Coordinates of C-alpha atoms in Angstrom, one line a residue:
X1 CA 0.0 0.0 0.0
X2 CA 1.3 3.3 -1.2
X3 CA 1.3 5.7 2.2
X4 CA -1.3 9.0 2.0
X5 CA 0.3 12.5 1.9
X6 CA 0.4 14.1 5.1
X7 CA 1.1 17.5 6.2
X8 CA 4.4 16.7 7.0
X9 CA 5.4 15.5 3.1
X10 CA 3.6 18.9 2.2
X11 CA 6.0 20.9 4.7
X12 CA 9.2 18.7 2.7
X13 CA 8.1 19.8 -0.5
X14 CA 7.5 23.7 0.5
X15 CA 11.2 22.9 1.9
X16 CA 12.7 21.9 -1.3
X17 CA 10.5 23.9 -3.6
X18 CA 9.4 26.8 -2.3
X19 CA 5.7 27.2 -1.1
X20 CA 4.3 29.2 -4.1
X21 CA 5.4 26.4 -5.9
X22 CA 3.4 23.5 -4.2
X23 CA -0.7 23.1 -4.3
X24 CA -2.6 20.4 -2.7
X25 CA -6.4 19.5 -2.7
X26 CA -8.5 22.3 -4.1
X27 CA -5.6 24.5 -5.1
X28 CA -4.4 21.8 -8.1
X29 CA -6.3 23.1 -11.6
X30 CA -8.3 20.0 -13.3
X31 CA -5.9 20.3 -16.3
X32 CA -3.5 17.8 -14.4
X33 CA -6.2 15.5 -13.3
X34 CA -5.8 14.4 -17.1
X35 CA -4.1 14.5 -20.6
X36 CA -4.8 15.8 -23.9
X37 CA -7.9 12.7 -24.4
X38 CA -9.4 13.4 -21.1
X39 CA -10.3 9.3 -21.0
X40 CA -8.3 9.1 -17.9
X41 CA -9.2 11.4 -14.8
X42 CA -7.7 11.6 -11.2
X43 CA -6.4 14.6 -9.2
X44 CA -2.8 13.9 -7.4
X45 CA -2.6 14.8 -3.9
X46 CA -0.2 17.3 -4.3
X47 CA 1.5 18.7 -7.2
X48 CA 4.9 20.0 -7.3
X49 CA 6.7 22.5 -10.0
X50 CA 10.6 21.6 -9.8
X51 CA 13.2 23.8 -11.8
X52 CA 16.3 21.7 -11.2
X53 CA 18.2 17.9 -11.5
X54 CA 18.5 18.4 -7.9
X55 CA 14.7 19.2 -6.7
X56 CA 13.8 16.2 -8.4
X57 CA 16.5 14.1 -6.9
X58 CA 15.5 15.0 -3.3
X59 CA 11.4 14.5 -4.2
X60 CA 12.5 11.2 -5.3
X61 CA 14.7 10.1 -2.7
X62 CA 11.8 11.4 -0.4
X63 CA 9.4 9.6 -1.8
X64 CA 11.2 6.1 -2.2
X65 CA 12.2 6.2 1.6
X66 CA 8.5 6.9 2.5
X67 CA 6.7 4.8 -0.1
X68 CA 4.9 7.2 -1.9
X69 CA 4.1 7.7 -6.4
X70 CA 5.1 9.6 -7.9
X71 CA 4.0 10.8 -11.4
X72 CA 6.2 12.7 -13.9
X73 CA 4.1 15.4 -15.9
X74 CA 4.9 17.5 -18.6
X75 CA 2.2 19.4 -20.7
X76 CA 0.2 16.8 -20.3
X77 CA -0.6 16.7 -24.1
X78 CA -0.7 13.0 -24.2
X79 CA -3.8 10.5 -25.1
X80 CA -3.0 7.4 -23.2
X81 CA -3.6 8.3 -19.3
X82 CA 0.2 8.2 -18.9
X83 CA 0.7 11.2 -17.2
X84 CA -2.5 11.1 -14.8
X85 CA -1.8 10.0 -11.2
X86 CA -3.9 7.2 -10.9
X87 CA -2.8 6.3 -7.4
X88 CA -2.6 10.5 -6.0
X89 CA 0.6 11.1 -4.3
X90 CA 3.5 13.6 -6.1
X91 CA 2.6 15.1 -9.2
X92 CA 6.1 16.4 -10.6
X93 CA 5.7 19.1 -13.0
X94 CA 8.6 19.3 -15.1
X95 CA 7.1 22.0 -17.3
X96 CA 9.1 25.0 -15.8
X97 CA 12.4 23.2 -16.1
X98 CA 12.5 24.5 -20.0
X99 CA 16.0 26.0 -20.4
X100 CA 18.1 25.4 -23.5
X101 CA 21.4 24.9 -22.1
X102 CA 23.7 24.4 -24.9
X103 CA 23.9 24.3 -28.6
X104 CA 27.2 22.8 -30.2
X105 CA 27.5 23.1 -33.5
X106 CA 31.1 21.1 -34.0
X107 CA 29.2 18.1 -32.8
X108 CA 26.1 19.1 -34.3
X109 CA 23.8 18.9 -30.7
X110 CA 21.7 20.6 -28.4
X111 CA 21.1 20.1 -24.8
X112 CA 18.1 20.5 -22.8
X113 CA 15.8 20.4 -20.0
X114 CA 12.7 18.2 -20.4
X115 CA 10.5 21.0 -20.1
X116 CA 11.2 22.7 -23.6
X117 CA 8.5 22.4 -25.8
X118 CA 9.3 20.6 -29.2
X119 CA 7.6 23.9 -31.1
X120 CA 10.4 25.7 -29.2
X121 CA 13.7 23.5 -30.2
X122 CA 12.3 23.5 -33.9
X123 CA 12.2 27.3 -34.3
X124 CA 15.4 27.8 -32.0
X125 CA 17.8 25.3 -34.2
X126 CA 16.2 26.8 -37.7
X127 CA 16.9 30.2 -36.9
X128 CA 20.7 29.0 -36.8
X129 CA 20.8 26.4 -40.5
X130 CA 20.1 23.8 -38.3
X131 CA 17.4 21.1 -38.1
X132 CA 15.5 19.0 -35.4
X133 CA 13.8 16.5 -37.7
X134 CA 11.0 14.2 -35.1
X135 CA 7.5 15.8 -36.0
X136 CA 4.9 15.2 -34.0
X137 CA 1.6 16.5 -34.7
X138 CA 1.5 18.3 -31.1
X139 CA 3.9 21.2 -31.4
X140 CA 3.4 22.0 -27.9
X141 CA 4.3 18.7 -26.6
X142 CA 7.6 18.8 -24.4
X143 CA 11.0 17.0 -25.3
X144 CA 10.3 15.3 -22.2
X145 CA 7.1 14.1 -23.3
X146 CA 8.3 13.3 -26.8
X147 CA 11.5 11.1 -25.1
X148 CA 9.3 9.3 -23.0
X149 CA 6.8 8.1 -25.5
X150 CA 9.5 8.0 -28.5
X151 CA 7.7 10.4 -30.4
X152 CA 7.5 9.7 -34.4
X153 CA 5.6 12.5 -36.6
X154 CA 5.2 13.0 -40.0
X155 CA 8.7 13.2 -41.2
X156 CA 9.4 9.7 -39.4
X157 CA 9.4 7.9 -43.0
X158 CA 12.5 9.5 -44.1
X159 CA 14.1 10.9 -41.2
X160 CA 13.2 8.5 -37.9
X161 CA 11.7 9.0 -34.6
X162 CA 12.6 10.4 -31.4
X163 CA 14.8 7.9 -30.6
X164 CA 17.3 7.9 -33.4
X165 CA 17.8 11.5 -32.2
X166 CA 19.0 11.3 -28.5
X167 CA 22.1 11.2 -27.3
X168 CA 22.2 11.4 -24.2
X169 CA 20.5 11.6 -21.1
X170 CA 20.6 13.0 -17.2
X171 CA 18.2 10.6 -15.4
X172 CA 16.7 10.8 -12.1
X173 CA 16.1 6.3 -10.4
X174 CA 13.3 6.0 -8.5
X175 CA 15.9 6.2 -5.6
X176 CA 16.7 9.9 -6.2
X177 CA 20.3 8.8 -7.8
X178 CA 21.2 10.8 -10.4
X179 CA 22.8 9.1 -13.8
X180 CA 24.1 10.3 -17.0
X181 CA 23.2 7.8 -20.2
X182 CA 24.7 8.4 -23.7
X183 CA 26.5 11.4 -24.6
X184 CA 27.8 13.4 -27.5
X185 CA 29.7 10.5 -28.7
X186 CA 28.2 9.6 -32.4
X187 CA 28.7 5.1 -31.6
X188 CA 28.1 3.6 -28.1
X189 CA 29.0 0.1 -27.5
X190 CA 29.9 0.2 -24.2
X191 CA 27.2 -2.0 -22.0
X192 CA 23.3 -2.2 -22.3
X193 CA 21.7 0.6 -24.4
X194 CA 20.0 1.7 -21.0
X195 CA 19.5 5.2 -22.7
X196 CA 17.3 3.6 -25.3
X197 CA 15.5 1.7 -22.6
X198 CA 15.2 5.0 -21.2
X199 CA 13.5 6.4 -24.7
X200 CA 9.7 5.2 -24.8
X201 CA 9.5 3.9 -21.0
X202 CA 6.5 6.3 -20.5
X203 CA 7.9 7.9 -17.0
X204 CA 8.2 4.4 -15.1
X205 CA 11.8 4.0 -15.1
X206 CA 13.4 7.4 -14.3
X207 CA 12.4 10.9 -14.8
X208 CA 14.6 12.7 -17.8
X209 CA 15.8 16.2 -16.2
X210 CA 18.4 16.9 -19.5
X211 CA 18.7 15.5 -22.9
X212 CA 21.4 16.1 -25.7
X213 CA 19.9 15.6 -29.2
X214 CA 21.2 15.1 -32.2
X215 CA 20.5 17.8 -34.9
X216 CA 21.0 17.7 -38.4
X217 CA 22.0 21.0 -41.2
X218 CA 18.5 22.3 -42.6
X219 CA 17.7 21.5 -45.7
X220 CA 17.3 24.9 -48.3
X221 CA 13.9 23.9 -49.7
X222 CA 10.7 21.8 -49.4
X223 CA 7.6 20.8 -51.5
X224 CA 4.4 19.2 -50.9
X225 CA 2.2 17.5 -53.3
X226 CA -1.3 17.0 -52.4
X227 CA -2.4 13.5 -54.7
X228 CA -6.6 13.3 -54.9
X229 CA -7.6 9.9 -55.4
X230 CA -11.1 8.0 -55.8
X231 CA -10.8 6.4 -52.6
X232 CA -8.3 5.5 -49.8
X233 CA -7.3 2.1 -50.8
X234 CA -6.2 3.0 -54.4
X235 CA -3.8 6.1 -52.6
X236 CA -2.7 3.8 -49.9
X237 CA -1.8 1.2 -52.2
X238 CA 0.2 3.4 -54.0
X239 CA 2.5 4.4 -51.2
X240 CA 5.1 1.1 -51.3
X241 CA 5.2 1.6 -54.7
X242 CA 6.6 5.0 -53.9
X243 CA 8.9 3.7 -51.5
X244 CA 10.3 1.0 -53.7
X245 CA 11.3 3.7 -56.5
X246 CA 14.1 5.1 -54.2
X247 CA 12.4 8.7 -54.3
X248 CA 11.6 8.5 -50.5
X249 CA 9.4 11.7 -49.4
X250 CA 10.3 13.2 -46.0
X251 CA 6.5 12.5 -45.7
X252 CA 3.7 10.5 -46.3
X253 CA 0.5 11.5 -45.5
X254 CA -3.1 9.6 -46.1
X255 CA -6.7 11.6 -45.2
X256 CA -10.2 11.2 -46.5
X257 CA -12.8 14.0 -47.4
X258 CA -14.7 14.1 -44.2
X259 CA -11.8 14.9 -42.6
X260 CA -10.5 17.8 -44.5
X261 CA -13.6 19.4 -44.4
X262 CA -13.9 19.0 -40.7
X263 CA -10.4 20.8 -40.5
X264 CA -11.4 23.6 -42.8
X265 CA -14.9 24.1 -40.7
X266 CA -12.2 24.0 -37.7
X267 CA -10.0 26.5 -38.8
X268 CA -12.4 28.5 -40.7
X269 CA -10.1 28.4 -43.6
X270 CA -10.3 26.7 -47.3
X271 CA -7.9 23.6 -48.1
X272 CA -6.6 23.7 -51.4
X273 CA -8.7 21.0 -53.3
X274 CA -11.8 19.0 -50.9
X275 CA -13.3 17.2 -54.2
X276 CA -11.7 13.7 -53.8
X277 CA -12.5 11.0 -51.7
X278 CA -8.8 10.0 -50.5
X279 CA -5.6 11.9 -50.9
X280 CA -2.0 11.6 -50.1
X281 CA 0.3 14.6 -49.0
X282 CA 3.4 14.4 -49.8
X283 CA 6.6 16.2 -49.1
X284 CA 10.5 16.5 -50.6
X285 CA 13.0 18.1 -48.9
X286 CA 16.6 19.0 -49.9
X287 CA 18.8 21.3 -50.4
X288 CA 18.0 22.6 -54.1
X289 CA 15.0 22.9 -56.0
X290 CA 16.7 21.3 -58.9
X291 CA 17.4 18.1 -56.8
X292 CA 13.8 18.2 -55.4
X293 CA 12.3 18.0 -58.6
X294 CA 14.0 15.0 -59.8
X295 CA 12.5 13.3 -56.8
X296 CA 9.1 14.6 -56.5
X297 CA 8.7 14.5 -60.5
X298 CA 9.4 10.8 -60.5
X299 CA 6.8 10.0 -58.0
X300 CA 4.2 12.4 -59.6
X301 CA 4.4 9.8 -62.8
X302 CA 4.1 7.0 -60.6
X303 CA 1.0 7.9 -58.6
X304 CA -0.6 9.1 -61.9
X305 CA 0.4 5.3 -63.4
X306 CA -2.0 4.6 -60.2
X307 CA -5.1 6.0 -60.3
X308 CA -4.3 9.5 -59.1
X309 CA -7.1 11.9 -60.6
X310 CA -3.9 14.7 -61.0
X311 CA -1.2 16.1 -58.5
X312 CA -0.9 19.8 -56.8
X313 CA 2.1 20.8 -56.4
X314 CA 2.9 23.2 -53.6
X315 CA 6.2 25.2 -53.8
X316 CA 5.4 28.0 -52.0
X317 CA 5.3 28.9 -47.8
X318 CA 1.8 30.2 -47.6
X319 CA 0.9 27.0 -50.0
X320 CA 2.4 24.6 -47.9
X321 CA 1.4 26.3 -44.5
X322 CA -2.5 26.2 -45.5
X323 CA -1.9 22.5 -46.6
X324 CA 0.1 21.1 -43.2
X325 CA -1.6 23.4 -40.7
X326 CA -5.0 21.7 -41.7
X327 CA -2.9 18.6 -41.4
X328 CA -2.2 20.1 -38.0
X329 CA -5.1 20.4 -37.0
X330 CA -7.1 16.9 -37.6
X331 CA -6.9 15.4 -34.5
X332 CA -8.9 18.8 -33.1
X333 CA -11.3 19.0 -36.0
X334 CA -12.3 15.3 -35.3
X335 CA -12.5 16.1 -31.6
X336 CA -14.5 19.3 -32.0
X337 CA -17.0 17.1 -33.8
X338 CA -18.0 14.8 -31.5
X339 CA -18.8 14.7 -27.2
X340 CA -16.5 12.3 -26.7
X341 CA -13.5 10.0 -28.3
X342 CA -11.2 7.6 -28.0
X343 CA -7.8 6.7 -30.0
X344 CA -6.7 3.7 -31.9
X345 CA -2.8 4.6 -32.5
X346 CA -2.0 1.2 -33.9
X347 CA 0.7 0.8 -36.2
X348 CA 0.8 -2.6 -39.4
X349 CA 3.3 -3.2 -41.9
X350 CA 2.9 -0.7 -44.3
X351 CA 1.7 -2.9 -47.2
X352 CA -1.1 -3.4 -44.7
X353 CA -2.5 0.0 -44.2
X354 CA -5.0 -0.1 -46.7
X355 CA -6.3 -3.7 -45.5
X356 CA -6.7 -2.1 -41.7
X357 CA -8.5 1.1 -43.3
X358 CA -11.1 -1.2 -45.2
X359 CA -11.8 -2.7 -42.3
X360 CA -12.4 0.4 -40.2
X361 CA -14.8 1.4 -42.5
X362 CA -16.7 -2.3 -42.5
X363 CA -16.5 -1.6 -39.2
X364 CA -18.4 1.2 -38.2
X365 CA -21.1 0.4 -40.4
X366 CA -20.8 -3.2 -38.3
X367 CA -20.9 -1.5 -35.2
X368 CA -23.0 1.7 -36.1
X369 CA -20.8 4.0 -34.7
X370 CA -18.6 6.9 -36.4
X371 CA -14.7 5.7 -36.9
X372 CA -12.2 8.6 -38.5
X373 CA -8.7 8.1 -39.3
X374 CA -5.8 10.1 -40.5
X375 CA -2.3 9.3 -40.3
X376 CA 1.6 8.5 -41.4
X377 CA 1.1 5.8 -44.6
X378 CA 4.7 5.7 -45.2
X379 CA 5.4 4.4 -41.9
X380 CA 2.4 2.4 -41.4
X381 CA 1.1 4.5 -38.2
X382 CA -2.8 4.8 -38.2
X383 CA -4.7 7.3 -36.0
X384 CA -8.5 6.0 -35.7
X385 CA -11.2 7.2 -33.7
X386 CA -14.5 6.0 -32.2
X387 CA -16.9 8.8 -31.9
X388 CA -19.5 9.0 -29.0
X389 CA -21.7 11.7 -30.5
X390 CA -25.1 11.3 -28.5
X391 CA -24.5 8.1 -27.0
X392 CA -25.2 7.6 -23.4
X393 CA -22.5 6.2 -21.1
X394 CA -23.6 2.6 -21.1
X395 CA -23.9 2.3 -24.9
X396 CA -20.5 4.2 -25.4
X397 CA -18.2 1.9 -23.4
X398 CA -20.1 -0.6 -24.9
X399 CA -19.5 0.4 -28.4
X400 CA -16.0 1.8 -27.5
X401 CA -14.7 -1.7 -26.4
X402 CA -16.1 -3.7 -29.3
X403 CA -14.5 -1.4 -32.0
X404 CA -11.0 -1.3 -29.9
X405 CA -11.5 -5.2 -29.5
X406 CA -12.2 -5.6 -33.2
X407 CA -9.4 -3.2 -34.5
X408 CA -6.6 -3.8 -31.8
X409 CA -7.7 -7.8 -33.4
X410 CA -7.3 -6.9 -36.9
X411 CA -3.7 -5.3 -35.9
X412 CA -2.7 -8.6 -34.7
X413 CA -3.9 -10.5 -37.5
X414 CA -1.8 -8.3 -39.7
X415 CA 1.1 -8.5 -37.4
X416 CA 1.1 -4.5 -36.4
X417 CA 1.6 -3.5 -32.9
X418 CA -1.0 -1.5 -30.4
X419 CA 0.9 1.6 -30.5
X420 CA 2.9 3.7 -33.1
X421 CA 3.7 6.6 -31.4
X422 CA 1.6 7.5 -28.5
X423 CA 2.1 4.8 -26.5
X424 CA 0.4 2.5 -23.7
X425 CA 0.5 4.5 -20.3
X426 CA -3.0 3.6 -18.3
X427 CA -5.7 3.5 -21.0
X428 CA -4.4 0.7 -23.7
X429 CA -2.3 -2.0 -21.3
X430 CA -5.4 -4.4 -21.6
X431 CA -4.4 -3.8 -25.5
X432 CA -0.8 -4.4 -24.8
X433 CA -1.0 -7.7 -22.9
X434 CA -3.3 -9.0 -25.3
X435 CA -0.8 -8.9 -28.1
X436 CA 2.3 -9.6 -26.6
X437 CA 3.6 -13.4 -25.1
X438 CA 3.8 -14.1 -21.4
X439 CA 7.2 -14.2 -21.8
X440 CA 7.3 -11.0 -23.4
X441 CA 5.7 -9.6 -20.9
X442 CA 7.6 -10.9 -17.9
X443 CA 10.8 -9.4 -19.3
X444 CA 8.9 -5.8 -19.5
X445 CA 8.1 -6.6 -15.5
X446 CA 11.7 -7.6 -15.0
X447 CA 12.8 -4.5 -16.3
X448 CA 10.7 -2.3 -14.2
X449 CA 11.5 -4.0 -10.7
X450 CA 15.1 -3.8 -11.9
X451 CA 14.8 0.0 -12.0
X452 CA 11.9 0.5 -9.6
X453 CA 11.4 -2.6 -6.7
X454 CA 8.7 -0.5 -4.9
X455 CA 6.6 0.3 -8.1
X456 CA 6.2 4.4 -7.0
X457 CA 7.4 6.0 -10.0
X458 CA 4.5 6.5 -12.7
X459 CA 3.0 3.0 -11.1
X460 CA 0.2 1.3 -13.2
X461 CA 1.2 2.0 -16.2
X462 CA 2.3 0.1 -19.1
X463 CA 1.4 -3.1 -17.0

């Protein structure tokens, strides 16, 4: 049993904080009580803002000695429950710890706190000819955030996800000991990979307080096509056909009609073309627009060869800004749309997308409920949502578990995995078990005692 907070572990924190820093009870705002999805919901007992390595080490050291969880919170932008404190106790907020400490540009890194918001890194590193390629759809997200669930994005097909871009790591045990992981170096075969273990652990096995990332020289130029199709099979098919040609687009993109013109009622603004059933957007970096079009020219023929109806090409900012910011903002549209929804991140070999998407849409006719999906075809990563609309509560969890059970199946048949990018935290570990071996399984548990015996940091979660 996990021991209560008391007025004396409120007088520590005040100690090592500072009191304007620490709220209990009534004085914690209802945005920590859950994440971005809201599926989750439970107030910590006292919430703490930390601005150093140090704070954290003593909260943790603290809180291992007297048994208490502890759950590590950035923006809280997440969709998975992994940041709510499902048992109370210490809600870390590692927000305010957002300094950039260092940019080296002989070894081509930056180092920062886990409170720096991804949005923030991009536009720092870009102002200086340098380039931070993970791109995930929340810009607001912290590194933190993005580390801890190894954050992918849309320019994951050519570039890679979060974890391909860390180098290093300060990390605070569940014991309050402090390690450093990783470093500047570019190879690493000196022991376990316990920085990569690190990378995707969700906040159960330490608590990132510094990262040094890997950054990249910016490439000159960018275009997007935008590809109208008749329907989303006959675009999604296309895509391995694109990969197999060699031109490999920084991005790959797949969204149907309903979609796009939920975004442009979202936004209040026009997308470029909302005739077509299905599209793919498309986008080619490099570092001349010379090079570019040799690329994107190649793969304009072959998605033509495929049933595209033509191919809109976008070579210009305010082009490509109205085209990715409705992007942007699909997972809001489809939110604003509904009461209430819940998130199928699943991820199937890539030749399998369109064989998942057919299904979806069997599906909610099957089920009669409203399913939407948008996401990454060139990597495979599908976003699908059930929509509550009007339903009362009995009838939604209801309908929400038999389209999860039925898609989170159809995953397995097609040998995907539960999560691409967003990953399990509270909400999908029934999901998680389900598709993974006993053994499997036991290893993940080993893993976590290894770090964390008495289960208090981020407990509950991922098992």
């Amino acid at each position: 049993m996990y021991k209560k907070i008391d007025n004396d572990d409120i007088r520590f924190l005040i100690d090592t904080c500072g009191e304007e820093e620490v709220f209990a009870g009534e004085d914690i705002s209802e945005d920590f009580s859950h994440d971005e999805l809201g599926g989750v919901e439970k107030y910590p007992e006292v919430l703490v803002n930390v601005y150093n390595t140090e704070q954290v080490s003593k909260i943790m050291k603290y809180a291992y000695k007297n048994n208490i969880p502890v759950t590590p919170r950035g923006q809280g932008t997440g969709l998975v429950g992994a940041s709510v404190a499902i048992h109370g106790g210490i809600m870390i907020n590692l927000s305010k710890m957002n300094k950039i400490l260092e940019l080296d540009e002989e070894n081509l890194t930056l180092t920062v706190e886990p409170g720096v918001l991804l949005m923030t890194i991009g536009q720092y590193v870009q102002e200086r000819d340098l380039f931070y390629p993970p791109d995930p759809g929340e810009k607001s997200a912290t590194i933190g955030g993005n580390i801890n669930t190894n954050a992918g994005g849309m320019r994951a097909v050519k570039y890679g996800v979060t974890r391909d871009y860390v180098r290093g790591l300060e990390v605070v045990l569940p014991n309050g000991d402090i390690v450093n992981i990783g470093g500047k170096v570019v190879k690493n075969s000196s022991g376990y990979s316990i920085k990569d273990l690190i990378v995707g652990s969700e906040g159960t096995l330490g608590i990132v307080t510094k990262a040094i990332l890997k950054l990249l020289p910016l490439p000159k130029k960018d275009i997007s096509l935008l590809i109208p199709f008749k329907d989303l099979p006959t675009a999604i098919e296309t895509v391995p056909k694109i990969i197999k040609s060699k031109s490999i687009p920084t991005a790959i993109e797949f969204m149907e009609r309903d979609v796009i013109l939920a975004a442009e009622e979202f936004l209040g603004k026009s997308f470029p073309d909302n005739t077509s059933d299905a599209y793919l957007l498309l986008k080619f970096d490099g570092n001349s627009k010379e090079d570019i079009e040799k690329e994107y020219e190649k793969v304009a023929h072959l998605c033509l060869e495929n049933g595209a109806y033509d191919v809109f090409i976008s070579d210009t900012q305010e082009r490509n800004e109205s085209i990715w910011s409705a992007r942007g903002a699909f997972l809001e549209a489809i939110k604003a749309s509904t009461t209430e929804m819940d998130e199928c991140d699943v991820v199937v070999p890539r030749d399998k997308v369109a064989d998942f998407i057919r299904y979806t849409h069997d599906l909610q006719k099957e089920l009669n409920v409203r399913i939407k999906s948008f996401g990454h075809a060139g990597d495979g990563n599908l976003h699908v949502y059930t929509l509550r609309d009007d339903m009362d509560d009995e009838t939604w969890k209801l309908k929400l578990k038999e389209s999860f059970d039925c898609m989170y199946e159809k995953s397995r048949e097609l040998r995907g995995q539960v999560s691409g990018e967003h990953g399990i935290g509270y909400a999908k570990k029934e999901y998680l078990h389900e598709s993974q071996s006993e053994p499997y399984m036991d290893l993940i548990k080993s893993i976590k005692t290894a770090f964390d015996h008495k289960s208090i940091l981020n407990p509950s979660k991922i098992y």
